[in-house]
XYZ file of C-alpha atoms in Angstrom:
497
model
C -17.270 3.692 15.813
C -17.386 7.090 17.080
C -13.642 9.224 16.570
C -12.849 13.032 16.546
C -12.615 14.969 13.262
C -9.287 14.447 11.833
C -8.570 11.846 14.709
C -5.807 10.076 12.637
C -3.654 13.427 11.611
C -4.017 14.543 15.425
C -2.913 11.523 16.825
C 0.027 10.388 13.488
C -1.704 7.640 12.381
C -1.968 9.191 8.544
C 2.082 8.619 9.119
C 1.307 4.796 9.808
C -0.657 4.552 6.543
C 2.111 6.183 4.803
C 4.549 3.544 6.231
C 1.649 0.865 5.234
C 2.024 1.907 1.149
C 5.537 2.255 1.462
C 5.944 -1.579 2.139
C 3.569 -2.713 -0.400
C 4.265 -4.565 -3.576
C 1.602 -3.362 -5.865
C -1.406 -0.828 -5.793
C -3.441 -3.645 -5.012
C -2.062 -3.625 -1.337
C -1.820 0.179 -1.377
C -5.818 0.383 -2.244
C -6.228 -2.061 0.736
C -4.215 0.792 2.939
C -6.771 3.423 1.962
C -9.366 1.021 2.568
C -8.223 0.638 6.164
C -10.746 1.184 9.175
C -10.665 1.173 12.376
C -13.292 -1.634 14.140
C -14.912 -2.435 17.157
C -15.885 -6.157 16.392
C -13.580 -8.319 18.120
C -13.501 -11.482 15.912
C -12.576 -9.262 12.991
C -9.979 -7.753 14.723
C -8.178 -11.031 16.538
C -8.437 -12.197 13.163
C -6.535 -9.323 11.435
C -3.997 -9.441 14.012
C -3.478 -13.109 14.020
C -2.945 -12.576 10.515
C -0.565 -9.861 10.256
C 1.154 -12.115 13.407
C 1.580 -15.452 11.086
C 2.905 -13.030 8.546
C 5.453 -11.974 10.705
C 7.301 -15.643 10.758
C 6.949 -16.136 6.795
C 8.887 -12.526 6.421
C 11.223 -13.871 9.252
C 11.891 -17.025 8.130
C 10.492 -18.257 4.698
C 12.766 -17.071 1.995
C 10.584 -19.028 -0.773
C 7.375 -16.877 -0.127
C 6.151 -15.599 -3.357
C 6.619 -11.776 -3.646
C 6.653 -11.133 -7.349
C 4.021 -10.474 -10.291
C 1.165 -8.598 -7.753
C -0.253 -6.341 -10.590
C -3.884 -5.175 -10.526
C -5.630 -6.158 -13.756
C -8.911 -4.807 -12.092
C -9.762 -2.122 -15.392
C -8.692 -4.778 -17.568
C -11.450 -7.583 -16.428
C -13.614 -4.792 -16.312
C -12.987 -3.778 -19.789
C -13.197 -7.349 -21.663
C -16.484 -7.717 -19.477
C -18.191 -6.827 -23.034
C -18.637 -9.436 -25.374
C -16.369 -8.630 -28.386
C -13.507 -6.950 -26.921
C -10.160 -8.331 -26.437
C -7.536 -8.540 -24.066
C -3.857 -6.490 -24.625
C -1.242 -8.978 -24.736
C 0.486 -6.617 -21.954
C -2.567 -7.292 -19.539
C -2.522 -10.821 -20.650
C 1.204 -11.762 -19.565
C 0.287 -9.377 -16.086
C -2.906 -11.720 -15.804
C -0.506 -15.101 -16.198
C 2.006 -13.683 -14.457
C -0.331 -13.178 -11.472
C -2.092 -15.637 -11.356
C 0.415 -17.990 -10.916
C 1.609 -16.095 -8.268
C -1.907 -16.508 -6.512
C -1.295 -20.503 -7.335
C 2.424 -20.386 -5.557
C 0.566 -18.702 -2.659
C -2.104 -20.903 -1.993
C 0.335 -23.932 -2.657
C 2.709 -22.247 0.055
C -0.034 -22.536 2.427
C -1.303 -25.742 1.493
C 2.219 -27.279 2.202
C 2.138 -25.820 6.036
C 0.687 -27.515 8.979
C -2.203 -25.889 10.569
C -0.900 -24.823 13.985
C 1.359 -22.756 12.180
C -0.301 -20.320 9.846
C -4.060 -21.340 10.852
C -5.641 -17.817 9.916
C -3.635 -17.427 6.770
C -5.006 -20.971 5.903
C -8.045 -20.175 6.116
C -8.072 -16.914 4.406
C -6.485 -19.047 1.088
C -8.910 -21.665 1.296
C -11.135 -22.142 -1.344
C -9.291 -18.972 -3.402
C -9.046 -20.306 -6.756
C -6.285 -20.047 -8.966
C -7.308 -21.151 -12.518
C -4.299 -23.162 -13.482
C -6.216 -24.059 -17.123
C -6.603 -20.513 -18.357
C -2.627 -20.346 -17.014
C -2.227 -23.322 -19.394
C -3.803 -21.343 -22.117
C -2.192 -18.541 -22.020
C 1.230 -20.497 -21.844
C 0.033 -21.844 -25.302
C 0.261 -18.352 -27.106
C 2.846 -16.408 -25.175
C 6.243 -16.908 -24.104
C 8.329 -16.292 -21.357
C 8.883 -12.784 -22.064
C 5.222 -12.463 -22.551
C 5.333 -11.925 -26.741
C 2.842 -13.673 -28.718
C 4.114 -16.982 -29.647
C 4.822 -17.639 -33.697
C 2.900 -20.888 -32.830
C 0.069 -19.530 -31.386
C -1.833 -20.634 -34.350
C -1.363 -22.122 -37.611
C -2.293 -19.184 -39.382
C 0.388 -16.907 -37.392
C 2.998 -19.048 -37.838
C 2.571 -19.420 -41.885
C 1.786 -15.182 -41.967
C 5.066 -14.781 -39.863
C 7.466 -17.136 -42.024
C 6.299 -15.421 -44.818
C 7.304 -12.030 -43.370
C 10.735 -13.793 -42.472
C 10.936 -14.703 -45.742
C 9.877 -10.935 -47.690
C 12.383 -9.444 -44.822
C 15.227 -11.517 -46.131
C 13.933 -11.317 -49.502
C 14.683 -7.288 -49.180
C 18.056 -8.005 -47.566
C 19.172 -9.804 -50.699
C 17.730 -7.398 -53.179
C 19.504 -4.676 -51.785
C 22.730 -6.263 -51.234
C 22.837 -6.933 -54.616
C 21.705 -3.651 -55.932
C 24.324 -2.276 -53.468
C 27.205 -4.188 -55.075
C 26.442 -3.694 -58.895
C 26.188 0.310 -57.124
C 29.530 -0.350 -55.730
C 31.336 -1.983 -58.811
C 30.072 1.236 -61.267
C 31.457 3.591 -58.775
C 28.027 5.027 -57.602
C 28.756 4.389 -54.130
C 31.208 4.203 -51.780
C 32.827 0.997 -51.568
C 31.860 1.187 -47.481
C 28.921 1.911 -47.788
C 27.028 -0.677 -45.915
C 22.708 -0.962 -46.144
C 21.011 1.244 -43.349
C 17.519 1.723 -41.883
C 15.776 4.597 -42.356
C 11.605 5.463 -41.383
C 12.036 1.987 -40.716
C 13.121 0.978 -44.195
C 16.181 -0.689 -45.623
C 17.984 2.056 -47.863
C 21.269 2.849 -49.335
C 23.531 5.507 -48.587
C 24.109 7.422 -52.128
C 26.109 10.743 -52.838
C 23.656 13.484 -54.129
C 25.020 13.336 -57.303
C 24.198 9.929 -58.115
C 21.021 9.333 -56.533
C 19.512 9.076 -60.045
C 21.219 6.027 -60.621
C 19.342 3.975 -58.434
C 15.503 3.730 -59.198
C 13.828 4.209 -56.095
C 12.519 6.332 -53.126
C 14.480 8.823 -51.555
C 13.495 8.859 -47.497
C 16.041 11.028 -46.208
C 19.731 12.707 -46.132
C 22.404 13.304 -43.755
C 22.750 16.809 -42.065
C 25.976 17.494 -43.475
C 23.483 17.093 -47.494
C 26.495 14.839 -48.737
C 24.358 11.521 -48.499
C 20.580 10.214 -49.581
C 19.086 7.551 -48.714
C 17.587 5.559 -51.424
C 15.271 2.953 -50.897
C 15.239 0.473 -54.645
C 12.149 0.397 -56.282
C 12.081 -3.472 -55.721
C 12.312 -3.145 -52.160
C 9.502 -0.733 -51.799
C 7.256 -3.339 -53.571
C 8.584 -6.100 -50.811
C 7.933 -3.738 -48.055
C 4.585 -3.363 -49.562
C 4.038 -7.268 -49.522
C 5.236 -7.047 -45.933
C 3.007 -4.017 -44.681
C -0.151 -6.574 -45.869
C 1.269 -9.256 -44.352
C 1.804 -7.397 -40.920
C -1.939 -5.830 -41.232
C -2.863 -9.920 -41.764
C -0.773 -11.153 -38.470
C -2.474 -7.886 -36.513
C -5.511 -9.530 -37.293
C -4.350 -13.261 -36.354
C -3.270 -11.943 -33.287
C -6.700 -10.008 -32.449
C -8.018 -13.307 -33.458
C -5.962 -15.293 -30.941
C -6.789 -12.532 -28.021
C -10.396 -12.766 -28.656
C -10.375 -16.652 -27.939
C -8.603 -16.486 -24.905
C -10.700 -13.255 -24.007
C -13.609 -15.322 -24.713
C -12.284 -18.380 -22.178
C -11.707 -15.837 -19.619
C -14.319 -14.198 -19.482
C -16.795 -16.206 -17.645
C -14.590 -16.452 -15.167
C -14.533 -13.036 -14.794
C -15.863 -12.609 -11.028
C -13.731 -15.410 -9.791
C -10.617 -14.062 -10.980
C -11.837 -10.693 -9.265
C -11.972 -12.574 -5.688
C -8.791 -14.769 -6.397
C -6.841 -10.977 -6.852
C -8.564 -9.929 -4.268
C -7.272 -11.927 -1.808
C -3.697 -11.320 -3.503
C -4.449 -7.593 -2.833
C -5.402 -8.867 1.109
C -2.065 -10.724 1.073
C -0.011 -7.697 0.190
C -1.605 -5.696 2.680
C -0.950 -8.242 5.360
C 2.759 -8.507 4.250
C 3.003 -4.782 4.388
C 1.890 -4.514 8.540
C 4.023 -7.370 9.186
C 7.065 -5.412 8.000
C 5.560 -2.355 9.643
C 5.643 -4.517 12.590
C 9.296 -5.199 12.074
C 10.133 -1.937 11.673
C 8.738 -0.418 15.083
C 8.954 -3.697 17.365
C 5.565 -4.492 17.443
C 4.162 -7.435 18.921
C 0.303 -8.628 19.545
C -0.598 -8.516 23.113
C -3.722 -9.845 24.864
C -6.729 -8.530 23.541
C -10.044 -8.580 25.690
C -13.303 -7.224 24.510
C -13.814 -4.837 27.395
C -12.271 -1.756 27.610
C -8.872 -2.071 29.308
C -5.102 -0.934 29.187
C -2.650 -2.521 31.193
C 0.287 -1.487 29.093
C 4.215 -2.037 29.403
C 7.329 -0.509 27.738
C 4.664 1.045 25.045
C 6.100 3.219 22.247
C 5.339 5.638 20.223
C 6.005 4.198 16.796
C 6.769 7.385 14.553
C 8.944 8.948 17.227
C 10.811 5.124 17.510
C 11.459 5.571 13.920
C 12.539 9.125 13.699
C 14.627 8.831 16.896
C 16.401 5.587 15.649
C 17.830 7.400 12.547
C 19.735 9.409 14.664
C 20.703 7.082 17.189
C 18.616 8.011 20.256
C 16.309 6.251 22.540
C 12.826 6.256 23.223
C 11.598 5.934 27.225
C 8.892 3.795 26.968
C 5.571 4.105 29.134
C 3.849 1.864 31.436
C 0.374 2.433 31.887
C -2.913 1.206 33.165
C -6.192 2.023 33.221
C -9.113 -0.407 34.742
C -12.483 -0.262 35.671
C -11.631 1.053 39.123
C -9.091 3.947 38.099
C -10.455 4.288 34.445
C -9.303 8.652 34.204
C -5.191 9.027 34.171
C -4.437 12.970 35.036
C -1.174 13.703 33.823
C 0.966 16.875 35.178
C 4.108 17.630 35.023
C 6.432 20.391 33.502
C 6.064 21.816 29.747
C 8.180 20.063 27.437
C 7.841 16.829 29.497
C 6.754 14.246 27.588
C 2.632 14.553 28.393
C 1.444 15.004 24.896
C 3.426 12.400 23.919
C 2.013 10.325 26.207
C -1.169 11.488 25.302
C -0.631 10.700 21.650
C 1.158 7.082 22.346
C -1.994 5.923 23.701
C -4.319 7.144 20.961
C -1.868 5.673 18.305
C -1.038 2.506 19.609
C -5.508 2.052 20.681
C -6.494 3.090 17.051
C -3.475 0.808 15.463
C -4.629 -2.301 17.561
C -8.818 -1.825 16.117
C -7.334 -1.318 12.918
C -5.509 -5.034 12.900
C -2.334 -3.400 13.306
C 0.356 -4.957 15.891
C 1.361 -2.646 18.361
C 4.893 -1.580 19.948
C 4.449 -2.531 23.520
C 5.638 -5.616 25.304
C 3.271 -8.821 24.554
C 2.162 -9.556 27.994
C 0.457 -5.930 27.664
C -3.480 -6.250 27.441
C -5.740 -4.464 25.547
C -9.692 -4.186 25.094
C -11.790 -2.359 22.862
C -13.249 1.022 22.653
C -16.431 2.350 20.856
C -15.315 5.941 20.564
C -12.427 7.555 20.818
C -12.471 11.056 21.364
C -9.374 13.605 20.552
C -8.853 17.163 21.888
C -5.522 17.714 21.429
C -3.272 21.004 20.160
C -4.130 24.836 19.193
C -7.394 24.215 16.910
C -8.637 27.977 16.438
C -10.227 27.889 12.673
C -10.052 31.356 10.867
C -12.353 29.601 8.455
C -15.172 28.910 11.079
C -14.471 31.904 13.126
C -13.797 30.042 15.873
C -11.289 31.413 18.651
C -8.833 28.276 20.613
C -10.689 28.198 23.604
C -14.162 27.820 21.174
C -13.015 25.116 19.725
C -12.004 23.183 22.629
C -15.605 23.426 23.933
C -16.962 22.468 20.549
C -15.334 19.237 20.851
C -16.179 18.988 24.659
C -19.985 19.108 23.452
C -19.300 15.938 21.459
C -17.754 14.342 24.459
C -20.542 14.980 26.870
C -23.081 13.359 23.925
C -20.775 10.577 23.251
C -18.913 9.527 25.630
C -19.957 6.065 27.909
C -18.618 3.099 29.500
C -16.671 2.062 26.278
C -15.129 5.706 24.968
C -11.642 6.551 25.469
C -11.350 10.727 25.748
C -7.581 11.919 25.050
C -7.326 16.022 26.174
C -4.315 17.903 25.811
C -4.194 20.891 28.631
C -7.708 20.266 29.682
C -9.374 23.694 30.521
C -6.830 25.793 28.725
C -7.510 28.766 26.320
C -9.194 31.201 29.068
C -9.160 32.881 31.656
C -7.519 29.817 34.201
C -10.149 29.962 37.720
C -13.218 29.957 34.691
C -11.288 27.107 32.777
C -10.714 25.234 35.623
C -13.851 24.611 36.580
C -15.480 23.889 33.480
C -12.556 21.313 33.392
C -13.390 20.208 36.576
C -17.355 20.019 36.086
C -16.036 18.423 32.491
C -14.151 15.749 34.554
C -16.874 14.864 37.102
C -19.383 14.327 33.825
C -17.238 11.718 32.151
C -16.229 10.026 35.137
C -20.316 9.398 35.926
C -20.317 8.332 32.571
C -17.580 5.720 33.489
C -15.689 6.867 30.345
C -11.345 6.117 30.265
C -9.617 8.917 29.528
C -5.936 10.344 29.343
C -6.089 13.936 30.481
C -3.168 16.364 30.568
C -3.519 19.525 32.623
C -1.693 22.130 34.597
C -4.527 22.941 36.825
C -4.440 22.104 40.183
C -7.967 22.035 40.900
C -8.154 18.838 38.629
C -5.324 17.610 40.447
C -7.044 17.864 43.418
C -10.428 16.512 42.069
C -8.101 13.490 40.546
C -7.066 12.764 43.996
C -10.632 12.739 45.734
C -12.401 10.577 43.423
C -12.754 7.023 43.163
C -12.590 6.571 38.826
C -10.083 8.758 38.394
C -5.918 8.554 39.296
C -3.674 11.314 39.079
C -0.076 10.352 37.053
C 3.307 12.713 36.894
C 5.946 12.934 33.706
C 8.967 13.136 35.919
C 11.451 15.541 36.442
C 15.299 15.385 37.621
C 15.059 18.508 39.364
C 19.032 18.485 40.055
C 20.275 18.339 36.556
C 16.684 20.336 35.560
C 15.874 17.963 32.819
C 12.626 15.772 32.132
C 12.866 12.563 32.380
C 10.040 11.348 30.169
C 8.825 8.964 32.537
C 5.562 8.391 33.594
C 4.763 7.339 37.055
C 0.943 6.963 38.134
C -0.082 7.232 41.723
C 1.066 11.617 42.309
C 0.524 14.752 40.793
C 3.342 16.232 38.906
C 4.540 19.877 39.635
C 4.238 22.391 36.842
């Protein structure tokens, strides 16, 4: 597809994929957002938009839709791609946890009848959700996603013995404590405390000679030490080599289930995958429901036969402080395929202008699209953008030089299937000379059978507009009583500037 530089700034659709991250669950939807093109192949797009359409009734009405666990473990199969290495038990539980959110998915589905959710259905079919290596992983971890002490026979012996050394130390000190206690070495509330990880014993300075042991640390105030008895350092010693042996168990136990995975490896990649395609789809249906979009009739010729279309930023920005936003009506056919728009500054033509760039580029991307559903819709090739102030310091380039720098690529590119969107066509010079390069402009698409949205003050192209078949002249209206626009657009007349 052939679009303008910077096409989706110019027109607010880098807003849209703001919007689109906002509402996703998980970076694996978000990546799927910056992924997002626009397409000219119809099939691809009905299917996107039936998609994001049977979405729409699952956020509406299905409260038992799984939304929870979508983590991307991409870096982590990546990683334990090498024989040898392991899996973290953190990316383990995420794994679990996910994939059994892929199983509740496809099982949703599964459950439905086909006239319902037939392209969602079909997208889940065949996605495999591994409900063996779930199993497994069930085996060694819990429900808070620790290692289980069962998890092997080995663990669970290494871990009762560090049960056992713990309370081992626990006793030894308690007792050491109260023989401290009854010879008046400590005070009698003195109660055992943990310090550098250790179990010590709070002891004034001037005794901490009567207890054999290590001294880890004293308070700020110097008045207490904290002694740890020689017989618990050699317990925590037992217990240090008993830890290093259940680290090991544990790498043990994540190697085998590593190793079970692994071949799997490619599948598991396509099965979060299409969890990553489901929270992208989730995320434009709630866009959808945000802007009141709907999916009209799409045709694969190029055609707009819009009604009460809105622009979906402005609906959103205008709804937060209570205000309304007119909507437009327009069409453009094969017989009237140019719409000249005039009218007063501050009227609502850029707008206009923008609305149906937004809306065209939102409906090739697989995005629903504010307008009324009867509304139809084909498919451009190219859409081409001139719209706003563009001089560039940077490229030396004055405003009226870069408007005919993007006029060159609309003379090379534009056909039967382009859609050309110019904001105050043959401005940025001196106005007879503008004119009619606008005019000559305006003659070569409309040989070329391009559709275009135009906005100009010129009346020259007004003129032209009305004596030519291809082309239709349209008017923002204006209450000229209360001298206020009305942000209407009504095709058929030139509007007065």
């Amino acid at each position: 597809m052939v679009f303008t530089t910077g096409v989706e700034t110019k027109i607010g659709f880098d807003k849209i994929r703001h919007l689109l991250k906002s509402n996703c669950l998980s970076t694996l939807g978000e990546k799927k957002v910056d992924e997002l093109v626009v397409s000219t192949d119809y099939e691809e797009i009905i299917e996107q938009l039936n998609q994001t359409n049977e979405f729409l009734k699952i956020v509406k009405d299905e409260d038992e839709f799984p939304i929870d666990s979508y983590y991307d473990i991409k870096k982590c199969i990546e990683k334990i791609a090498v024989e040898g290495t392991f899996i973290e038990v953190t990316d383990l539980f995420k794994l679990r946890q996910s994939l059994a959110t892929i199983g509740r998915i496809v099982k949703f589905f599964k459950g439905k009848e086909d006239e319902s959710f037939f392209y969602l259905k079909q997208l889940s079919n065949d996605v495999a959700t591994f409900p063996e290596i779930v199993g497994s992983i069930d085996r060694i971890l819990d429900k808070f996603g620790e290692i289980k002490n069962n998890a092997s026979p080995e663990l669970a012996a290494i871990r009762r013995n560090i049960e056992e050394e713990r309370g081992s130390i626990s006793k030894a000190i308690q007792k050491i404590l109260q023989q401290a206690q009854s010879e008046g070495y400590v005070d009698k509330e003195a109660t055992p405390t943990i310090r550098d990880g250790r179990l010590v014993i709070p002891v004034p300075p001037a005794h901490k000679r009567k207890i054999r042991g290590i001294v880890h640390d004293e308070s700020a105030t110097g008045k207490t030490v904290f002694i740890e008895p020689d017989i618990a350092v050699e317990i925590n010693n037992r217990i240090r080599e008993l830890l290093a042996d259940e680290k090991r168990e544990i790498i043990k136990i994540l190697t085998q289930i590593t190793n079970e995975i692994r071949p799997h490896s490619p599948e598991i990649e396509e099965s979060f995958n299409f969890l990553a395609t489901i929270d992208f789809i989730r995320s434009k249906a709630l866009l959808a429901i945000e802007t009141n979009s709907t999916l009209p009739s799409i045709q694969k010729d190029p055609i707009i036969d819009w009604s009460v279309a809105i622009h979906p930023i402005l609906y959103l920005n205008h709804s937060k402080v209570g205000k309304k936003v007119i909507p437009l009506d327009i069409e453009l056919n094969k017989e009237k395929r140019i719409l000249i728009i005039s009218g007063p500054n501050a009227g609502g033509k850029s707008v206009c202008l923008k609305t149906v760039g937004l809306l065209q580029y939102m409906m090739q991307s697989g995005l629903l699209v504010p307008l009324h559903s009867s509304s139809k819709m084909g498919l451009f090739h190219a859409i081409l953008i001139d719209i706003g102030d563009e001089q560039s310091i940077e490229n030396d380039l004055s405003t009226y030089s870069s408007h005919l720098t993007n006029m060159k690529q609309f003379v090379r590119n534009c056909n039967d299937k382009s859609l050309l969107l110019i904001d105050e066509f043959g401005s940025g010079t001196e106005p007879n000379i503008g004119g009619a390069i606008a005019e000559s402009l305006l003659n070569h698409f409309n040989q070329k059978k391009a559709f275009g949205v135009i906005t100009t003050h010129y009346k020259n192209i007004k003129n032209f507009a009305e004596e030519t078949d291809g082309i239709v002249n349209g008017a923002m209206l204006y209450d000229r009583h209360l001298m206020q626009p009305l942000f209407r657009l009504e095709i058929g007349n030139p509007g007065s500037s």
